[in-house]
Coordinates of C-alpha atoms in Angstrom, one line a residue:
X98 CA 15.0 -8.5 -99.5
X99 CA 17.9 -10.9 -99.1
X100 CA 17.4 -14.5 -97.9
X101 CA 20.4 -16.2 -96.6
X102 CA 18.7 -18.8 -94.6
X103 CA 16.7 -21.0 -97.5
X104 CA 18.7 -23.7 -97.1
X105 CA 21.5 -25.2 -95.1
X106 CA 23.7 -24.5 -98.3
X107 CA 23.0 -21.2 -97.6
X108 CA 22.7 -19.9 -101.3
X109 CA 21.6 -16.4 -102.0
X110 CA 18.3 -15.3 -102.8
X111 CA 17.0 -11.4 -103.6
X112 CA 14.7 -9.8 -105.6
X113 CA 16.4 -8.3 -108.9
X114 CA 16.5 -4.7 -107.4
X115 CA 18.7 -5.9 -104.9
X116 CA 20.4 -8.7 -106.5
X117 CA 23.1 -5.6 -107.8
X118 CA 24.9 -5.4 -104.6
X119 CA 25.2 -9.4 -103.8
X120 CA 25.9 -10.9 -107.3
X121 CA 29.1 -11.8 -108.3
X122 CA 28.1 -12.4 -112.0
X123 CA 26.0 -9.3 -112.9
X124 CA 24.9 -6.1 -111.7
X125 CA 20.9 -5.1 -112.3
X126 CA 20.0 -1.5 -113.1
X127 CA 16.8 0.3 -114.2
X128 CA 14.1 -2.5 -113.5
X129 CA 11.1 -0.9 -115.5
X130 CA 7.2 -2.2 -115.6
X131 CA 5.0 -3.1 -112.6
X132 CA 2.0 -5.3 -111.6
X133 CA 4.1 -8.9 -111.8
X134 CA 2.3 -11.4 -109.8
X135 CA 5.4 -12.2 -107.5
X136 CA 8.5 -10.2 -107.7
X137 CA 11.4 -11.7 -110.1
X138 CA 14.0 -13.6 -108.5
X139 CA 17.5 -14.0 -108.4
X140 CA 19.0 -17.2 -106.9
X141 CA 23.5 -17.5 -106.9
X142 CA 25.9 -19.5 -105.2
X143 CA 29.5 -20.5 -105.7
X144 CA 30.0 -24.2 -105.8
X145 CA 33.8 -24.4 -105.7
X146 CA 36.6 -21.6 -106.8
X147 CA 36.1 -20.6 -109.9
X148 CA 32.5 -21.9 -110.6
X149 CA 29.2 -20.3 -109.7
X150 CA 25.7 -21.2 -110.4
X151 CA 23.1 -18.9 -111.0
X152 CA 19.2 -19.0 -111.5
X153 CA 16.2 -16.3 -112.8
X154 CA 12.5 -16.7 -112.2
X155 CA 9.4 -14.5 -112.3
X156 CA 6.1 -13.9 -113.3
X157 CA 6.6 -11.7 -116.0
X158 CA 4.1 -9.5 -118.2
X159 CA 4.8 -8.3 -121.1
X160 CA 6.2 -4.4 -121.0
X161 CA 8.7 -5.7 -117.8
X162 CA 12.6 -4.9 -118.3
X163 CA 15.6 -4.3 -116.7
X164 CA 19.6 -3.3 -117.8
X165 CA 22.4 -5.2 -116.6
X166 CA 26.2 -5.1 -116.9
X167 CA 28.8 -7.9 -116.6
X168 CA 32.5 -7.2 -115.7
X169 CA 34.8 -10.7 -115.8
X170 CA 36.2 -13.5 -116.7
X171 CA 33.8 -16.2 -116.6
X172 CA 32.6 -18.2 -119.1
X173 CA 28.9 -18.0 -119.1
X174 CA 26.5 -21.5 -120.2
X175 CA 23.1 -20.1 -120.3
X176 CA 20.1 -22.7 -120.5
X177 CA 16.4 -21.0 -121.3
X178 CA 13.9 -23.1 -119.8
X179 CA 10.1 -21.3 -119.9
X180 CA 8.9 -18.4 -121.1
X181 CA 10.0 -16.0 -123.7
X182 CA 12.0 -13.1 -123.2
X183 CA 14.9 -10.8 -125.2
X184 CA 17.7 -10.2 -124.8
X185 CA 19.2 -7.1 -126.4
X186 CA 23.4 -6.8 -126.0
X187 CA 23.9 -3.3 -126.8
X188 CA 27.3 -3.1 -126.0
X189 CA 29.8 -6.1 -126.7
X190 CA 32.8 -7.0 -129.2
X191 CA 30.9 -8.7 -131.2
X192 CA 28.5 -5.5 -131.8
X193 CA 24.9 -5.5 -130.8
X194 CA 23.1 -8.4 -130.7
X195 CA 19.5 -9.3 -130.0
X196 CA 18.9 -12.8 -128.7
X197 CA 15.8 -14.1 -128.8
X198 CA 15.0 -16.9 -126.0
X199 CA 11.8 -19.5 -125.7
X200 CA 12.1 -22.7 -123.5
X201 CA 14.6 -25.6 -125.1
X202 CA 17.1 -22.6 -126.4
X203 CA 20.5 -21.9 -124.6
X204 CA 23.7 -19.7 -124.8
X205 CA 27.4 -20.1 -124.5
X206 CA 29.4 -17.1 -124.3
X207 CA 32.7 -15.4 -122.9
X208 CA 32.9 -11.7 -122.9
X209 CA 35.3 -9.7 -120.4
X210 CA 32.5 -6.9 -120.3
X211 CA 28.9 -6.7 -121.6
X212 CA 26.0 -4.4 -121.0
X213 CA 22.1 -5.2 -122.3
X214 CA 18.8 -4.4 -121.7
X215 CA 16.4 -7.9 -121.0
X216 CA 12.3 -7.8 -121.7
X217 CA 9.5 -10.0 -121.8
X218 CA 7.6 -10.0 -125.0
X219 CA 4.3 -12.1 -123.3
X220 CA 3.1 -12.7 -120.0
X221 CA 3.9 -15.7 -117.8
X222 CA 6.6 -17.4 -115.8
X223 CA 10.1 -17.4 -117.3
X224 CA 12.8 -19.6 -115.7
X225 CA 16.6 -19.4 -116.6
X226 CA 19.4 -21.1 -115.5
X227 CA 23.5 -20.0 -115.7
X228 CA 26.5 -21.8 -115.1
X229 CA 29.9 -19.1 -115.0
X230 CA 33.4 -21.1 -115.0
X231 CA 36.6 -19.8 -115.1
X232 CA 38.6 -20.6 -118.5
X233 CA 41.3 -22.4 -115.8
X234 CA 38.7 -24.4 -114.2
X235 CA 37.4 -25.5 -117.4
X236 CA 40.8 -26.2 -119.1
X237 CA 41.0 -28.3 -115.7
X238 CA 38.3 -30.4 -116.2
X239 CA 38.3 -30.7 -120.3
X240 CA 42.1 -32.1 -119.8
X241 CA 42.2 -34.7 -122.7
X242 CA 39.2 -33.5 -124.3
X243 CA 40.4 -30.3 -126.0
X244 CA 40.3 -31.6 -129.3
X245 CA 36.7 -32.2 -129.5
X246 CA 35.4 -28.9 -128.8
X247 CA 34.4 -25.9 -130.2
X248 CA 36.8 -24.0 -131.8
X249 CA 35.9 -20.5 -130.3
X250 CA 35.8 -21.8 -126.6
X251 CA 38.9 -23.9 -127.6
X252 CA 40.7 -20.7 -128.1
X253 CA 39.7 -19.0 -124.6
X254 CA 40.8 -22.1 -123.0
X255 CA 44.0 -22.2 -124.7
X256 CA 44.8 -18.5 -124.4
X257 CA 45.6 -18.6 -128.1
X258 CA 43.7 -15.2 -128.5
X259 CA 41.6 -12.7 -127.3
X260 CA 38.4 -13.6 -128.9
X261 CA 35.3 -12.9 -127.7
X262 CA 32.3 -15.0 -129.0
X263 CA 28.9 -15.8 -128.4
X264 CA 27.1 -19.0 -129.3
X265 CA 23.2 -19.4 -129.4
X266 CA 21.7 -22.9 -130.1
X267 CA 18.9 -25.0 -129.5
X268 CA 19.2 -27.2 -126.4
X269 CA 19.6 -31.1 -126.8
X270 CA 17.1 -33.3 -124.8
X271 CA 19.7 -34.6 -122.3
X272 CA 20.9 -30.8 -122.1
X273 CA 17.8 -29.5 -121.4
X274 CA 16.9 -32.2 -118.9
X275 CA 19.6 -31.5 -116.5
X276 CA 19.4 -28.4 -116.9
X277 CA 15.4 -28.7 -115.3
X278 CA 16.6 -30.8 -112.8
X279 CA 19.8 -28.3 -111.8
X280 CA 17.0 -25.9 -112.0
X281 CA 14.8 -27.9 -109.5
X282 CA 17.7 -29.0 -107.6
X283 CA 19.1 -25.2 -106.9
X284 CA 15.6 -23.4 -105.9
X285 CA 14.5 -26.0 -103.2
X286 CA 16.0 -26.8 -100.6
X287 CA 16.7 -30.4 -100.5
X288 CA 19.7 -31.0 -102.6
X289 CA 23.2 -31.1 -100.9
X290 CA 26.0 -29.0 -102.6
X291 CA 27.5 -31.9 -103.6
X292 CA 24.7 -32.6 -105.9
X293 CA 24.5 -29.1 -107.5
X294 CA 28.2 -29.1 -108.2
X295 CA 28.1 -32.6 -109.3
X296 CA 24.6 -32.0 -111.7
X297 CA 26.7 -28.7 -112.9
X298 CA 29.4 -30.3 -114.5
X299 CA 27.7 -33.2 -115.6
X300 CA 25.6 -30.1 -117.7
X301 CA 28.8 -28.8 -118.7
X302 CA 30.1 -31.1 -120.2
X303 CA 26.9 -32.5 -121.9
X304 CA 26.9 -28.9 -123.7
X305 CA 30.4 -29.5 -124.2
X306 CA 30.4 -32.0 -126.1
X307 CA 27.0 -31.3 -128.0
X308 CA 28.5 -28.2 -129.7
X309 CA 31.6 -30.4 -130.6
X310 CA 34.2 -29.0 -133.4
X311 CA 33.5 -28.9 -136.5
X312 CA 36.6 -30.3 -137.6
X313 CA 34.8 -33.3 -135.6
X314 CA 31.8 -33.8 -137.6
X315 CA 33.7 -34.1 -140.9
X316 CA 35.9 -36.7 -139.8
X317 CA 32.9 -38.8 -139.8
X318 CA 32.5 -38.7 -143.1
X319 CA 29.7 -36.5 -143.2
X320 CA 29.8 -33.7 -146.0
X321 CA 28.5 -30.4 -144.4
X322 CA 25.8 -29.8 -145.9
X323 CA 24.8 -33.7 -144.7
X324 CA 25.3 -32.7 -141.3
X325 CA 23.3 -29.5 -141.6
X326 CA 20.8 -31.5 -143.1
X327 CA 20.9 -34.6 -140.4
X328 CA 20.5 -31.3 -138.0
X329 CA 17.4 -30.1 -139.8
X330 CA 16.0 -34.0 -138.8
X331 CA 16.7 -33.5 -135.2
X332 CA 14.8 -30.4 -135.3
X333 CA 12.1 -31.9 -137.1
X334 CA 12.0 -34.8 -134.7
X335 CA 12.2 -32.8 -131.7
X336 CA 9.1 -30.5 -133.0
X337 CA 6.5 -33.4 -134.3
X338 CA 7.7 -35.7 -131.3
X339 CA 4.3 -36.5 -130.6
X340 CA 3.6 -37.5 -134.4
X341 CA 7.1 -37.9 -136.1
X342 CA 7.5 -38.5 -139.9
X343 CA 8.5 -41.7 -141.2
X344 CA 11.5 -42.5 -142.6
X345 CA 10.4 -42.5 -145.7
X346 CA 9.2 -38.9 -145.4
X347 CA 12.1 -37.4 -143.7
X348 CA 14.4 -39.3 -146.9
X349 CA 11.7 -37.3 -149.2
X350 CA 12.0 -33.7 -147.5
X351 CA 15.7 -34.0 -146.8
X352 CA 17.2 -35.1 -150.2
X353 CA 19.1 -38.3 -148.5
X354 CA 18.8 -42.3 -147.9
X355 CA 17.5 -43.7 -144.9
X356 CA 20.5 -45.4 -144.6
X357 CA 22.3 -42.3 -145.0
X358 CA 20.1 -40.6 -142.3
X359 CA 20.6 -43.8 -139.9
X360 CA 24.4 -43.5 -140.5
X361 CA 24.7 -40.0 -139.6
X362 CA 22.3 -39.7 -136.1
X363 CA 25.1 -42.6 -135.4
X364 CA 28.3 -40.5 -136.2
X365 CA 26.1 -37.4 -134.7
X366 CA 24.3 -38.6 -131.9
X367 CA 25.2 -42.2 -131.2
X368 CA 22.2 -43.8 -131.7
X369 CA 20.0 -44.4 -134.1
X370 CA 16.7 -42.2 -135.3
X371 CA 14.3 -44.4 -133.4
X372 CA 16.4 -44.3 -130.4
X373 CA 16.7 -41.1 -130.8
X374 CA 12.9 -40.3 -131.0
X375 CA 12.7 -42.2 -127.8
X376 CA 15.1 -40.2 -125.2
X377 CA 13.5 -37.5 -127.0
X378 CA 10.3 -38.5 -125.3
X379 CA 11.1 -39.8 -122.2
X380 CA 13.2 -36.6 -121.2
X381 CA 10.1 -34.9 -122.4
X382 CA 8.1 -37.2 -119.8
X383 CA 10.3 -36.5 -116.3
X384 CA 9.8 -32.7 -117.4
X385 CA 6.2 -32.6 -117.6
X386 CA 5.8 -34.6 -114.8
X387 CA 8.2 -32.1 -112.9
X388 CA 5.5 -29.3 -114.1
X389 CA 3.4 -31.6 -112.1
X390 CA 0.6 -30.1 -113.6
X391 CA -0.3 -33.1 -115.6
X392 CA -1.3 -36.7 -115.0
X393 CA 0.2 -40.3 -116.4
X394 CA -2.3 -40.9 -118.7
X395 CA -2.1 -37.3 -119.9
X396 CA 1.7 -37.3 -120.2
X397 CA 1.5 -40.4 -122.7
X398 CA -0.9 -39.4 -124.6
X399 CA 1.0 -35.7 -125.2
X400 CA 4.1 -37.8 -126.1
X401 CA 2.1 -39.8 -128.7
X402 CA 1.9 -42.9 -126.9
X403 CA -1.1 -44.9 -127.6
X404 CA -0.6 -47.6 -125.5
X405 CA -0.1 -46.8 -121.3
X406 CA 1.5 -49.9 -120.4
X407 CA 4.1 -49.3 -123.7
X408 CA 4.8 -46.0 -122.2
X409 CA 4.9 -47.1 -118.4
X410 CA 7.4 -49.7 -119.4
X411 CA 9.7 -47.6 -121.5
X412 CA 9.7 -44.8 -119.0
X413 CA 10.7 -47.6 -115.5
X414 CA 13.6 -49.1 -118.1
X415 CA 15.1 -45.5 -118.4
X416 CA 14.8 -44.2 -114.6
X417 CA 14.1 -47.3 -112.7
X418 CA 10.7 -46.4 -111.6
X419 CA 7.1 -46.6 -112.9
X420 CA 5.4 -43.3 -113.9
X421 CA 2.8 -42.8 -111.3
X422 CA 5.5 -43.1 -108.4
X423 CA 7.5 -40.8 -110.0
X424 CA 5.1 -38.4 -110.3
X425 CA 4.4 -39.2 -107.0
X426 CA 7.7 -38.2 -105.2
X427 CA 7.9 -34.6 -107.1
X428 CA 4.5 -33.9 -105.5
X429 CA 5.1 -35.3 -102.2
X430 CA 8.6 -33.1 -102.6
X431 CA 6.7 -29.9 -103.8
X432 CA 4.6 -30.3 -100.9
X433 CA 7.2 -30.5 -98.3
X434 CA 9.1 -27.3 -99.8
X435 CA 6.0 -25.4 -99.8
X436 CA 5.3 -26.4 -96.2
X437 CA 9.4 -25.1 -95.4
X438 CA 8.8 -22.1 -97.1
X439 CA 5.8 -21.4 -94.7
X440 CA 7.4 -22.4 -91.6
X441 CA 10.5 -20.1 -92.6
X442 CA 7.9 -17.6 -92.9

């Protein structure tokens, strides 16, 4: 049933039977399964011409699936943030292609038409979150930064063919975070529209420039097969967080110096392996405490911190504020949307 009064942005809200009819992005066919806790949800609104924000979330079991078909222009950023689900394009330029999706993984892709069957492969919530710009709107914004992008969504932007691609990577930790907080941002109903079209493009163009050129990486002075192999670190890092590898081990298992490593997470990433490890963690830290279903103490300790007040400091000199009131104010704010959502009952 449609919901047009959830907030005074007035964004749209149906279940994803009758999503079909409203969205502007995708039309849903042939929703199979039943027995889903809470129907699945889809959540869209336009935040200026040309750019529209869209956002899927259910309690999904495994067997559930549905069809859908897209017909347009956009260019589609898609950020995977819980659950697991696959996504089978039967029918694009590319040929078929199954996409498998867990939470941290996103998409960037620009088809004219595309048809594909979704299903969940285990029970549980799954949440996703889309941005769809035009290729004008984007050329727009990117303006001086052509050169550093990717070459396939270079060439949509500069009309220099026809090309169709599809991209599927592993989010970044600042990626991922504001995609969360977009996500948190679009399905309350405290956030201004000015805020969701300003955390959209500052998503944007934080994937952007994650999946730079190529072309970019080399003129570093990084061979390839170093910055494959600086990527295999991050991965690494990003996986044993809570226990990293030393240095010394990481130089062991990757074939290169420490300097060398040091060197290229500062060509890479701009910053340094430690530093690195670090924003890892405390991006990790606002998203579990946005879970809310864990407490300070239980945060640090998930992170690998041994110490509290280490961990309390670290986290107030990145956002300003100590742990415990944080964690505070996105309870106190899941309180007072769950109280709206009752009174608009």
């Amino acid at each position: 049933m449609e919901n047009n009064t959830l907030s005074a942005i007035n964004k749209g809200c149906w279940g994803i039977e009758d999503a079909s009819s409203k969205s502007a992005v995708r039309a849903f066919e042939s929703v199979r399964g039943d027995g889903a806790a809470e129907p699945p949800v889809w959540r869209e609104m336009e935040l200026r011409p040309g750019l529209r924000l869209s956002a899927f979330e259910a309690a999904l079991f495994k067997g559930f699936s549905f069809s859908y078909h897209k017909k347009n222009n956009y260019i589609d950023f898609g950020f995977f943030l819980e659950g697991s689900i696959i996504n089978n394009m039967h029918e694009t330029s590319l040929g078929p292609l199954r996409v498998e999706n867990l939470p941290g993984s996103g998409g960037l892709g620009f088809f004219h038409e595309i048809s594909g069957v979704v299903e969940s492969t285990v029970e549980g919530r799954a949440r996703t979150i889309h941005l769809h710009i035009s290729p004008e709107l984007l050329h727009e914004l990117l303006c001086t930064d052509m050169d550093s992008i990717h070459d396939d969504l270079k060439g949509v932007l500069e009309n220099r063919n026809a090309n169709e691609f599809f991209i599927h990577h592993t989010m970044d930790p600042a990626v991922q975070a504001a995609a969360n907080e977009l996500f948190y941002g679009f399905v309350g109903d405290n956030c201004s529209r000015l805020y969701l079209e300003g955390k959209a493009l500052e998503l944007i163009g934080l994937q952007v420039m994650k999946l730079e050129s190529p072309e970019r990486g080399r003129s570093s002075g990084l061979s390839l097969l170093e910055i494959e192999r600086i990527k295999s670190i991050q991965d690494e890092l990003k996986e044993k967080f809570d226990n990293p590898p030393t240095m010394a081990e990481l130089a062991r298992a990757h074939m290169m110096s420490i300097s060398k490593i040091q060197a290229g997470f500062q060509q890479l990433y701009g910053m340094t392996v430690f530093a690195f490890l670090k924003e890892y963690k405390l991006r990790k830290a606002r998203m579990l405490f946005e879970a809310g279903d864990m407490n300070v103490s239980e945060v640090a300790w998930a992170l690998g911190y041994t110490n509290l007040s280490h961990f309390s400091a670290a986290f107030k000199k990145k956002y300003g504020v100590l742990p415990k009131k944080f964690l505070t104010s996105v309870r106190d704010k899941k309180v007072r949307s769950y109280a709206n959502e009752k009174f608009k009952q």
